[in-house]
Tab-separated table of C-alpha atoms and ligand atoms in Angstrom:
chain	number	residue	atom	x	y	z
A	29	MET	CA	0.000	0.000	0.000
A	30	THR	CA	3.048	2.189	-0.328
A	31	ALA	CA	1.567	3.674	-3.438
A	32	ARG	CA	-1.513	4.986	-1.743
A	33	ARG	CA	0.709	6.740	0.746
A	34	ASN	CA	3.050	8.356	-1.677
A	35	VAL	CA	2.851	8.329	-5.435
A	36	LEU	CA	6.449	9.523	-5.630
A	37	GLU	CA	7.621	6.132	-4.427
A	38	LEU	CA	6.024	4.726	-7.563
A	39	ILE	CA	8.517	6.439	-9.776
A	40	PRO	CA	11.241	3.832	-10.074
A	41	ALA	CA	14.816	4.997	-9.629
A	42	ILE	CA	15.595	4.038	-13.227
A	43	ALA	CA	13.117	6.691	-14.379
A	44	THR	CA	15.880	9.228	-13.797
A	45	ARG	CA	18.235	7.256	-16.060
A	46	GLN	CA	16.034	5.843	-18.874
A	47	PRO	CA	14.026	7.753	-21.507
A	48	ILE	CA	10.953	5.562	-21.045
A	49	VAL	CA	9.754	2.954	-18.548
A	50	SER	CA	6.705	0.808	-19.377
A	51	GLY	CA	4.631	-1.728	-17.493
A	52	LYS	CA	1.232	-3.313	-17.145
A	53	THR	CA	-0.992	-3.189	-14.085
A	54	GLY	CA	-4.435	-3.857	-15.515
A	55	VAL	CA	-3.795	-1.303	-18.255
A	56	SER	CA	-0.501	-0.749	-20.033
A	57	TRP	CA	1.321	2.369	-18.970
A	58	HIS	CA	4.434	4.259	-20.008
A	59	MET	CA	6.457	6.820	-18.065
A	60	VAL	CA	8.072	9.184	-20.531
A	61	MET	CA	11.163	11.221	-19.611
A	62	ASP	CA	12.527	11.967	-23.092
A	63	PRO	CA	12.243	15.607	-24.277
A	64	THR	CA	11.576	14.668	-27.940
A	65	ALA	CA	8.793	12.261	-26.977
A	66	LEU	CA	7.348	14.798	-24.515
A	67	ARG	CA	7.240	17.374	-27.282
A	68	ARG	CA	5.298	14.896	-29.408
A	69	ILE	CA	2.746	14.211	-26.639
A	70	LEU	CA	2.284	17.816	-25.536
A	71	LYS	CA	2.562	19.607	-28.842
A	72	GLU	CA	2.764	17.695	-32.096
A	73	LYS	CA	0.127	15.020	-31.353
A	74	LEU	CA	-1.974	16.955	-28.862
A	75	ASP	CA	-5.287	15.470	-30.024
A	76	ASP	CA	-3.985	11.888	-29.741
A	77	TYR	CA	-3.034	12.428	-26.089
A	78	PRO	CA	-5.947	14.021	-24.221
A	79	LYS	CA	-5.827	14.329	-20.443
A	80	SER	CA	-6.205	10.949	-18.801
A	81	VAL	CA	-9.511	9.431	-17.838
A	82	THR	CA	-8.280	9.621	-14.254
A	83	THR	CA	-7.555	13.346	-14.302
A	84	LYS	CA	-11.106	13.903	-15.445
A	85	LEU	CA	-12.587	11.508	-12.920
A	86	ILE	CA	-10.882	13.408	-10.156
A	87	LEU	CA	-11.490	16.963	-11.258
A	88	ASN	CA	-14.791	16.889	-13.100
A	89	PRO	CA	-17.146	16.980	-10.106
A	90	ALA	CA	-15.426	20.076	-8.785
A	91	ILE	CA	-14.642	22.122	-11.824
A	92	GLY	CA	-16.970	20.679	-14.452
A	93	ASP	CA	-15.793	20.704	-18.016
A	94	SER	CA	-13.697	23.811	-17.522
A	95	LEU	CA	-10.451	24.873	-19.144
A	96	PHE	CA	-8.287	22.431	-17.187
A	97	VAL	CA	-10.185	19.273	-18.184
A	98	ALA	CA	-12.081	20.095	-21.405
A	99	GLU	CA	-10.857	18.711	-24.740
A	100	GLY	CA	-11.115	19.550	-28.423
A	101	ALA	CA	-13.362	22.394	-29.530
A	102	HIS	CA	-14.811	22.936	-26.054
A	103	TRP	CA	-11.329	23.410	-24.620
A	104	ARG	CA	-10.162	25.574	-27.537
A	105	TRP	CA	-12.852	28.249	-27.329
A	106	GLN	CA	-12.522	28.549	-23.541
A	107	ARG	CA	-8.757	28.937	-23.873
A	108	ARG	CA	-9.176	31.649	-26.524
A	109	ALA	CA	-11.758	33.454	-24.392
A	110	ALA	CA	-9.709	33.288	-21.165
A	111	ALA	CA	-6.303	34.077	-22.695
A	112	PRO	CA	-6.627	37.899	-22.606
A	113	ALA	CA	-7.311	37.796	-18.842
A	114	PHE	CA	-3.800	36.352	-18.406
A	115	ALA	CA	-2.057	38.695	-20.849
A	116	GLN	CA	1.096	40.299	-19.456
A	117	ARG	CA	-0.451	43.756	-18.937
A	118	HIS	CA	-3.353	42.338	-16.942
A	119	VAL	CA	-1.064	40.193	-14.823
A	120	GLU	CA	1.109	43.251	-14.115
A	121	ALA	CA	-1.986	45.235	-13.172
A	122	LEU	CA	-2.753	42.608	-10.510
A	123	GLY	CA	0.707	43.216	-8.958
A	124	PRO	CA	-0.618	45.422	-6.106
A	125	VAL	CA	-2.741	42.514	-4.825
A	126	MET	CA	0.423	40.382	-4.637
A	127	THR	CA	2.400	43.173	-2.952
A	128	ALA	CA	-0.362	43.548	-0.345
A	129	ALA	CA	-0.299	39.791	0.292
A	130	ALA	CA	3.497	39.944	0.775
A	131	GLU	CA	3.068	42.785	3.314
A	132	ALA	CA	0.392	40.847	5.188
A	133	SER	CA	2.636	37.779	5.299
A	134	CYS	CA	5.476	39.879	6.783
A	135	ARG	CA	3.122	41.190	9.473
A	136	ARG	CA	2.155	37.653	10.459
A	137	LEU	CA	5.771	36.446	10.471
A	138	SER	CA	6.875	39.412	12.619
A	139	GLN	CA	4.552	38.194	15.339
A	140	ALA	CA	5.734	34.588	15.222
A	141	ARG	CA	7.430	33.141	18.286
A	142	GLY	CA	9.335	29.880	17.773
A	143	PRO	CA	9.355	27.760	14.596
A	144	VAL	CA	6.742	28.544	11.948
A	145	ASP	CA	5.110	26.194	9.450
A	146	LEU	CA	5.954	28.115	6.295
A	147	PHE	CA	3.654	25.963	4.210
A	148	GLN	CA	0.656	27.158	6.252
A	149	GLU	CA	1.961	30.693	5.908
A	150	THR	CA	2.426	30.613	2.130
A	151	VAL	CA	-0.984	28.955	1.693
A	152	ALA	CA	-2.473	31.940	3.544
A	153	ALA	CA	-0.532	34.398	1.371
A	154	THR	CA	-1.464	32.854	-1.979
A	155	PHE	CA	-5.051	32.474	-0.845
A	156	ASP	CA	-5.155	36.237	-0.201
A	157	VAL	CA	-4.032	36.774	-3.778
A	158	ILE	CA	-6.314	34.338	-5.557
A	159	SER	CA	-9.399	35.278	-3.544
A	160	ASP	CA	-8.758	38.990	-4.134
A	161	VAL	CA	-8.573	38.547	-7.891
A	162	THR	CA	-11.625	36.308	-8.137
A	163	PHE	CA	-14.341	36.967	-5.559
A	164	SER	CA	-13.270	40.162	-3.853
A	165	GLY	CA	-15.000	43.476	-3.463
A	166	ASP	CA	-18.547	42.206	-3.346
A	167	GLY	CA	-19.187	42.728	0.333
A	168	MET	CA	-20.743	39.302	0.580
A	169	PHE	CA	-17.506	37.395	0.131
A	170	ASP	CA	-16.928	35.077	3.076
A	171	ARG	CA	-13.188	34.485	2.992
A	172	ASP	CA	-13.080	31.918	5.789
A	173	ALA	CA	-15.883	29.869	4.304
A	174	VAL	CA	-14.128	29.721	0.930
A	175	HIS	CA	-10.829	28.841	2.540
A	176	GLN	CA	-12.374	26.038	4.582
A	177	SER	CA	-14.179	24.661	1.548
A	178	ILE	CA	-10.974	24.555	-0.455
A	179	ASP	CA	-9.099	22.883	2.374
A	180	ALA	CA	-11.816	20.249	2.639
A	181	TYR	CA	-11.727	19.720	-1.095
A	182	ILE	CA	-7.961	19.277	-1.137
A	183	ALA	CA	-8.052	16.952	1.879
A	184	GLN	CA	-10.394	14.712	-0.067
A	185	THR	CA	-7.919	14.470	-2.920
A	186	ALA	CA	-5.614	12.769	-0.422
A	187	LYS	CA	-7.771	9.727	-0.972
A	188	LEU	CA	-6.389	9.464	-4.468
A	189	SER	CA	-4.993	6.004	-4.868
A	190	LEU	CA	-2.521	4.191	-7.033
A	191	MET	CA	-5.427	2.842	-9.051
A	192	ASP	CA	-6.484	6.337	-9.960
A	193	VAL	CA	-3.023	7.366	-10.986
A	194	LEU	CA	-2.448	4.391	-13.204
A	195	GLY	CA	-5.857	4.886	-14.734
A	196	LEU	CA	-7.448	1.593	-13.789
A	197	PRO	CA	-11.081	1.081	-14.768
A	198	ALA	CA	-13.656	3.174	-12.985
A	199	TRP	CA	-15.621	0.102	-11.846
A	200	LEU	CA	-12.858	-1.085	-9.514
A	201	PRO	CA	-13.597	-0.181	-5.883
A	202	ARG	CA	-12.132	3.126	-4.793
A	203	PRO	CA	-11.403	4.364	-1.266
A	204	GLY	CA	-14.567	6.389	-0.876
A	205	ARG	CA	-16.177	8.773	-3.294
A	206	LEU	CA	-13.663	11.417	-4.117
A	207	PHE	CA	-15.515	14.649	-4.358
A	208	SER	CA	-18.820	14.958	-2.756
A	209	GLY	CA	-19.849	16.538	0.445
A	210	PRO	CA	-20.807	19.933	1.715
A	211	GLY	CA	-17.415	21.611	1.169
A	212	LEU	CA	-17.705	21.518	-2.565
A	213	LYS	CA	-21.369	22.565	-2.601
A	214	ARG	CA	-20.590	25.509	-0.399
A	215	MET	CA	-17.675	26.595	-2.564
A	216	LYS	CA	-19.868	26.552	-5.657
A	217	ALA	CA	-22.635	28.474	-3.895
A	218	ILE	CA	-20.217	31.203	-2.799
A	219	ALA	CA	-18.831	31.486	-6.307
A	220	ASP	CA	-22.326	31.750	-7.791
A	221	GLN	CA	-23.246	34.525	-5.361
A	222	SER	CA	-20.097	36.483	-6.136
A	223	ILE	CA	-20.660	36.247	-9.860
A	224	ALA	CA	-24.284	37.365	-9.571
A	225	ALA	CA	-23.330	40.284	-7.326
A	226	ARG	CA	-20.518	41.411	-9.601
A	227	ALA	CA	-22.615	41.186	-12.726
A	228	GLN	CA	-25.152	43.553	-11.151
A	229	ALA	CA	-22.686	45.891	-9.491
A	230	ALA	CA	-22.291	49.380	-10.838
A	231	GLU	CA	-18.872	50.446	-11.994
A	232	LYS	CA	-15.988	49.063	-10.013
A	233	HIS	CA	-12.857	51.000	-9.290
A	234	GLY	CA	-9.316	49.822	-9.879
A	235	PRO	CA	-7.960	47.536	-12.570
A	236	PRO	CA	-10.183	44.663	-13.723
A	237	ASP	CA	-9.602	41.388	-11.889
A	238	LEU	CA	-10.051	37.844	-13.186
A	239	LEU	CA	-13.801	37.824	-12.499
A	240	ASP	CA	-14.328	41.128	-14.370
A	241	LEU	CA	-12.289	39.858	-17.299
A	242	LEU	CA	-14.084	36.504	-17.480
A	243	LEU	CA	-17.485	38.220	-17.321
A	244	VAL	CA	-16.665	39.941	-20.606
A	245	ALA	CA	-14.541	37.097	-22.043
A	246	GLN	CA	-15.483	36.181	-25.559
A	247	ASP	CA	-14.128	33.700	-28.078
A	248	PRO	CA	-12.632	35.994	-30.745
A	249	GLU	CA	-13.522	33.463	-33.461
A	250	THR	CA	-17.139	32.658	-32.644
A	251	GLY	CA	-18.178	35.473	-30.317
A	252	ARG	CA	-19.319	32.907	-27.748
A	253	THR	CA	-19.290	34.018	-24.109
A	254	MET	CA	-19.331	31.909	-20.945
A	255	THR	CA	-22.561	30.875	-19.260
A	256	ARG	CA	-22.752	31.509	-15.517
A	257	ASP	CA	-21.930	27.847	-14.847
A	258	GLU	CA	-18.921	27.898	-17.159
A	259	LEU	CA	-17.744	31.102	-15.543
A	260	ARG	CA	-18.102	29.595	-12.077
A	261	ASP	CA	-16.294	26.385	-13.023
A	262	ASN	CA	-13.395	28.337	-14.514
A	263	LEU	CA	-13.076	30.607	-11.494
A	264	LEU	CA	-12.952	27.559	-9.238
A	265	THR	CA	-10.378	26.059	-11.593
A	266	PHE	CA	-8.144	29.091	-11.145
A	267	ILE	CA	-8.456	28.799	-7.385
A	268	VAL	CA	-7.759	25.063	-7.316
A	269	ALA	CA	-4.975	25.154	-9.930
A	270	GLY	CA	-3.309	28.349	-8.811
A	271	HIS	CA	-3.546	28.593	-5.056
A	272	GLU	CA	-1.803	25.553	-3.620
A	273	THR	CA	0.722	25.219	-6.453
A	274	THR	CA	2.092	28.712	-5.866
A	275	ALA	CA	2.068	28.212	-2.083
A	276	LEU	CA	4.094	25.020	-2.537
A	277	THR	CA	6.626	26.777	-4.745
A	278	LEU	CA	7.154	29.404	-2.061
A	279	ALA	CA	7.308	26.901	0.809
A	280	TRP	CA	9.844	24.679	-0.969
A	281	ALA	CA	11.889	27.742	-1.963
A	282	LEU	CA	12.137	28.827	1.682
A	283	TYR	CA	13.001	25.273	2.698
A	284	LEU	CA	15.838	25.213	0.136
A	285	MET	CA	16.995	28.642	1.349
A	286	ALA	CA	17.332	27.246	4.872
A	287	PHE	CA	19.690	24.584	3.490
A	288	ALA	CA	21.738	27.031	1.431
A	289	PRO	CA	22.539	29.984	3.733
A	290	ASP	CA	25.009	31.501	1.238
A	291	ILE	CA	22.445	31.646	-1.516
A	292	GLN	CA	19.883	32.965	0.957
A	293	GLU	CA	22.242	35.808	1.906
A	294	ALA	CA	22.896	36.647	-1.754
A	295	ALA	CA	19.163	36.705	-2.506
A	296	ALA	CA	18.496	38.855	0.566
A	297	ALA	CA	21.194	41.300	-0.570
A	298	GLU	CA	19.674	41.433	-4.065
A	299	ALA	CA	16.211	42.079	-2.616
A	300	ARG	CA	17.399	44.768	-0.175
A	301	ALA	CA	19.305	46.556	-2.936
A	302	ALA	CA	16.281	46.543	-5.232
A	303	LEU	CA	13.577	47.242	-2.643
A	304	GLY	CA	15.071	49.085	0.322
A	305	ASP	CA	12.306	49.138	2.935
A	306	ARG	CA	9.338	48.557	0.688
A	307	ALA	CA	7.689	45.372	-0.504
A	308	ALA	CA	8.321	44.192	-4.073
A	309	THR	CA	6.024	45.170	-6.949
A	310	ALA	CA	5.632	43.794	-10.463
A	311	ALA	CA	7.968	46.542	-11.704
A	312	ASP	CA	10.839	45.116	-9.590
A	313	LEU	CA	10.992	41.745	-11.337
A	314	GLY	CA	13.780	42.780	-13.719
A	315	ALA	CA	15.980	43.752	-10.756
A	316	LEU	CA	15.534	40.360	-9.042
A	317	PRO	CA	17.187	37.855	-11.404
A	318	LEU	CA	18.649	35.654	-8.645
A	319	THR	CA	15.226	35.379	-6.965
A	320	MET	CA	13.758	34.316	-10.303
A	321	ARG	CA	16.488	31.673	-10.714
A	322	ILE	CA	15.761	30.401	-7.194
A	323	VAL	CA	12.076	30.077	-8.085
A	324	ASN	CA	12.951	28.167	-11.263
A	325	GLU	CA	15.385	25.874	-9.454
A	326	THR	CA	12.705	25.211	-6.816
A	327	LEU	CA	10.204	24.349	-9.563
A	328	ARG	CA	12.807	21.949	-10.984
A	329	LEU	CA	13.532	20.099	-7.734
A	330	TYR	CA	10.002	20.216	-6.306
A	331	PRO	CA	7.594	20.675	-9.218
A	332	PRO	CA	4.141	21.139	-7.624
A	333	ALA	CA	2.506	19.342	-10.557
A	334	ALA	CA	4.960	16.457	-10.359
A	335	PHE	CA	3.007	13.963	-12.395
A	336	LEU	CA	0.946	14.641	-15.545
A	337	SER	CA	-0.969	11.926	-17.344
A	338	ARG	CA	-2.732	11.316	-20.640
A	339	THR	CA	-4.715	8.476	-22.213
A	340	ALA	CA	-3.452	7.547	-25.706
A	341	GLN	CA	-6.113	7.601	-28.450
A	342	ALA	CA	-4.086	6.317	-31.402
A	343	ARG	CA	-1.345	3.829	-32.040
A	344	ASP	CA	2.025	5.531	-31.809
A	345	THR	CA	5.715	4.931	-31.142
A	346	LEU	CA	7.491	6.762	-28.320
A	347	CYS	CA	11.248	6.208	-27.808
A	348	GLY	CA	10.979	3.096	-29.986
A	349	ARG	CA	8.213	1.654	-27.809
A	350	GLN	CA	4.736	0.865	-29.138
A	351	VAL	CA	1.857	2.772	-27.568
A	352	ASN	CA	-1.705	1.500	-28.078
A	353	PRO	CA	-5.023	3.297	-27.783
A	354	GLY	CA	-6.133	3.215	-24.131
A	355	ASP	CA	-2.586	3.090	-22.728
A	356	THR	CA	-1.852	5.473	-19.871
A	357	VAL	CA	1.004	7.805	-20.741
A	358	MET	CA	2.551	9.397	-17.677
A	359	MET	CA	4.918	12.329	-17.588
A	360	PRO	CA	6.702	12.172	-14.217
A	361	ILE	CA	7.936	15.754	-14.192
A	362	TYR	CA	9.725	15.058	-10.898
A	363	ALA	CA	11.892	12.372	-12.572
A	364	LEU	CA	12.367	14.447	-15.742
A	365	HIS	CA	13.723	17.320	-13.652
A	366	ARG	CA	16.198	15.011	-11.907
A	367	HIS	CA	17.189	13.014	-14.969
A	368	HIS	CA	20.876	12.111	-15.184
A	369	LEU	CA	21.020	12.405	-18.964
A	370	LEU	CA	19.482	15.879	-18.932
A	371	TRP	CA	20.891	17.665	-15.886
A	372	ASP	CA	24.329	18.080	-14.429
A	373	ARG	CA	24.314	16.990	-10.726
A	374	PRO	CA	20.531	16.622	-10.938
A	375	ASP	CA	19.824	16.435	-7.202
A	376	ALA	CA	21.909	19.488	-6.278
A	377	PHE	CA	20.287	22.863	-5.573
A	378	ASP	CA	22.041	25.302	-7.908
A	379	PRO	CA	19.966	28.293	-9.074
A	380	ASP	CA	22.810	29.425	-11.344
A	381	ARG	CA	22.175	26.521	-13.704
A	382	PHE	CA	19.363	28.774	-14.973
A	383	LEU	CA	21.890	31.368	-16.152
A	384	THR	CA	21.547	29.414	-19.397
A	385	ALA	CA	18.108	28.322	-20.546
A	386	PRO	CA	17.502	24.562	-20.236
A	387	ASP	CA	16.223	22.379	-23.085
A	388	ARG	CA	12.574	23.462	-23.522
A	389	TYR	CA	11.149	19.971	-22.998
A	390	ALA	CA	13.497	19.024	-20.142
A	391	PHE	CA	11.962	21.647	-17.814
A	392	LEU	CA	8.187	21.390	-17.599
A	393	PRO	CA	6.903	22.820	-14.305
A	394	PHE	CA	4.031	24.427	-16.218
A	395	GLY	CA	3.697	21.778	-18.941
A	396	ALA	CA	4.192	22.903	-22.561
A	397	GLY	CA	2.466	23.231	-25.907
A	398	PRO	CA	-1.067	24.577	-26.371
A	399	ARG	CA	-2.150	23.348	-22.926
A	400	ILE	CA	0.660	25.012	-21.041
A	401	CYS	CA	-0.443	26.530	-17.733
A	402	ILE	CA	-2.432	29.685	-18.483
A	403	GLY	CA	-1.399	31.135	-15.111
A	404	ALA	CA	2.376	30.646	-15.442
A	405	SER	CA	3.365	34.315	-15.564
A	406	PHE	CA	0.806	35.145	-12.882
A	407	ALA	CA	2.377	32.476	-10.641
A	408	LEU	CA	5.980	33.495	-11.348
A	409	GLN	CA	5.250	37.163	-10.706
A	410	GLU	CA	3.477	36.314	-7.463
A	411	ALA	CA	6.271	33.972	-6.311
A	412	VAL	CA	9.043	36.510	-6.964
A	413	ILE	CA	7.131	39.376	-5.313
A	414	ILE	CA	6.411	37.398	-2.147
A	415	LEU	CA	9.767	35.562	-1.929
A	416	SER	CA	11.931	38.660	-2.423
A	417	THR	CA	9.892	40.644	0.123
A	418	LEU	CA	10.249	37.889	2.722
A	419	LEU	CA	13.977	37.365	2.081
A	420	ALA	CA	14.681	41.102	2.341
A	421	ARG	CA	13.158	41.225	5.808
A	422	PHE	CA	13.694	37.821	7.423
A	423	ARG	CA	16.293	35.114	7.798
A	424	PHE	CA	15.066	31.500	7.556
A	425	ALA	CA	16.849	28.629	9.315
A	426	ARG	CA	16.166	24.925	9.594
A	427	VAL	CA	14.873	23.249	12.674
A	428	PRO	CA	16.954	20.060	13.047
A	429	GLY	CA	14.853	16.928	13.158
A	430	ARG	CA	11.878	18.561	11.433
A	431	GLU	CA	12.792	18.140	7.754
A	432	PRO	CA	9.700	17.570	5.633
A	433	GLN	CA	9.381	14.624	3.265
A	434	PRO	CA	8.106	15.345	-0.239
A	435	ARG	CA	4.859	13.525	-0.741
A	436	MET	CA	2.858	13.365	-3.935
A	437	ILE	CA	-0.896	13.413	-3.659
A	438	LEU	CA	-2.436	15.621	-6.304
A	439	THR	CA	0.447	18.039	-5.973
A	440	LEU	CA	3.884	17.558	-4.435
A	441	ARG	CA	3.439	18.419	-0.754
A	442	PRO	CA	5.810	18.645	2.190
A	443	GLU	CA	4.493	16.098	4.639
A	444	GLY	CA	4.289	17.548	8.128
A	445	GLY	CA	4.787	21.103	6.884
A	446	VAL	CA	7.910	23.224	6.398
A	447	TRP	CA	8.997	24.245	9.888
A	448	LEU	CA	11.695	26.913	10.021
A	449	THR	CA	12.822	29.515	12.498
A	450	VAL	CA	12.220	33.034	11.251
A	451	THR	CA	14.171	36.043	12.527
A	452	ARG	CA	13.891	39.674	11.461
A	453	ARG	CA	16.920	41.031	9.699
A	454	ASP	CA	16.751	44.551	11.162
B	522	LIG	C1	3.598	27.528	-9.489
B	522	LIG	C2	2.311	27.510	-9.793
B	522	LIG	C3	1.687	26.654	-10.864
B	522	LIG	C4	2.119	25.456	-11.392
B	522	LIG	C5	3.370	24.661	-11.034
B	522	LIG	C6	1.163	25.077	-12.414
B	522	LIG	C7	1.283	23.939	-13.212
B	522	LIG	C8	0.440	23.636	-14.276
B	522	LIG	C9	0.655	22.555	-15.218
B	522	LIG	C10	1.815	21.578	-15.184
B	522	LIG	C11	-0.359	22.594	-16.115
B	522	LIG	C12	-0.530	21.649	-17.319
B	522	LIG	C13	-1.218	20.375	-16.895
B	522	LIG	C14	-1.214	19.325	-17.988
B	522	LIG	O1	-0.733	19.558	-19.111
B	522	LIG	O2	-1.719	18.211	-17.713
B	522	LIG	C15	-1.245	23.674	-15.732
B	522	LIG	C16	-2.410	24.019	-16.384
B	522	LIG	C17	-3.278	25.002	-15.964
B	522	LIG	N1	-3.056	25.919	-14.934
B	522	LIG	FE1	-1.407	26.033	-13.787
B	522	LIG	N2	0.165	26.015	-12.459
B	522	LIG	C18	0.449	27.006	-11.552
B	522	LIG	C19	-0.284	28.160	-11.314
B	522	LIG	C20	-1.494	28.466	-11.917
B	522	LIG	C21	-2.282	29.669	-11.672
B	522	LIG	C22	-1.848	30.817	-10.743
B	522	LIG	C23	-3.437	29.553	-12.406
B	522	LIG	C24	-4.614	30.506	-12.538
B	522	LIG	C25	-4.798	31.591	-11.842
B	522	LIG	C26	-3.356	28.286	-13.127
B	522	LIG	C27	-4.334	27.801	-13.979
B	522	LIG	C28	-4.164	26.738	-14.837
B	522	LIG	C29	-5.156	26.339	-15.845
B	522	LIG	C30	-6.523	26.982	-16.083
B	522	LIG	C31	-4.594	25.252	-16.556
B	522	LIG	C32	-5.231	24.488	-17.725
B	522	LIG	C33	-4.824	25.165	-19.014
B	522	LIG	C34	-5.331	24.462	-20.264
B	522	LIG	O3	-5.483	23.224	-20.258
B	522	LIG	O4	-5.577	25.160	-21.268
B	522	LIG	N3	-2.176	27.659	-12.813
B	522	LIG	N4	-0.722	24.312	-14.613
């Protein structure tokens, strides 16, 4: 039952040395770690490799047939309609929300006595951001209720089993129904209320947020707009896909900083030189190249989406191996990022390896091709703003005996939290 505990333990050690590993457990499966084959799956043969049956089984009840899980024409028009909301200028305009979240995080950390669970802290910070850009400003937004609903939803994903990951048939018994219960209902109800209130509201001040932009989103080719249900499912998708992933990036980055005091000092010096006493803004990103490299190196060693999967639709050959329709094709991003043929000293933390760009298909924290993460620049901007602000003001040190273990459930989580001591620099 190891696998139910930790999907990471499923990735055999040879996956970091071979281009492909195949097997059969009910269905045939392949783990692909070869950049050329990954390019074929994610880009060249997109329609032959839709998201796996399992991914849909897990996510559908919560986020419907939204951007993350839809396929074909239904995916395409939603992607076209949502794309402008994530254009660079809109992401930059949301910078102040991220800066405010960084300030709030500093206030909380200043009051901490003794070791702090930085994972809890970064979850709070990224939740401030995502809730502010989706449901905020309506008066009726109940932040705690949303937060609790999301926590309950994510806790239920912990029931994900090996069977689900390998894509075994849906009729096999599963450990409990994955997504039911009041948490999810409540989350949907809150989202519906926010959308209704916003649609009626008179003019809003400030730059448009994700909800404003989705309310007017339109497929440029067909003119189609989103129904209220589609809008709600996509907003929930952004919360589910963007909140914990960014929190994990920040928590693992701070964890790595605690193990590399020299790099932490260099990053703190960079941040203090660029920011002085203030918190970082979107305009500071260009002056924080080391922080950006640290974020990238964190995403390499601890990719939050450590395991992507597809179900093959057509017969194909990957790395000389035959793939049949119905086979599960897994992309263990964790193993790809630590592959001995692709990376020099793959397990070492070395942000400066990103001074030169890696092979495009050897580094896939956000996936690639047409289905690449729509929120990638949003997430990177948020991570650099929060990380640089924290490093400028605090020093993070390990607490011996409390090292977290990476554990893969739906995302790559630090089991037991990331406990560090936090001291003010001034
Ligand atoms: C560090 C943070 C993040 C990581 C590591 C991450 C990772 C990923 C990955 C790997 C995919 C592709 C999945 C696949 O091909 O199977 C993806 C897709 C997606 N992500 Fe992210 N993500 C992050 C943040 C965000 C944010 C902030 C948002 C929205 C606000 C977001 C929204 C989405 C959506 C909607 C998709 C589906 C896109 C499509 O299929 O067209 N993500 N993400």
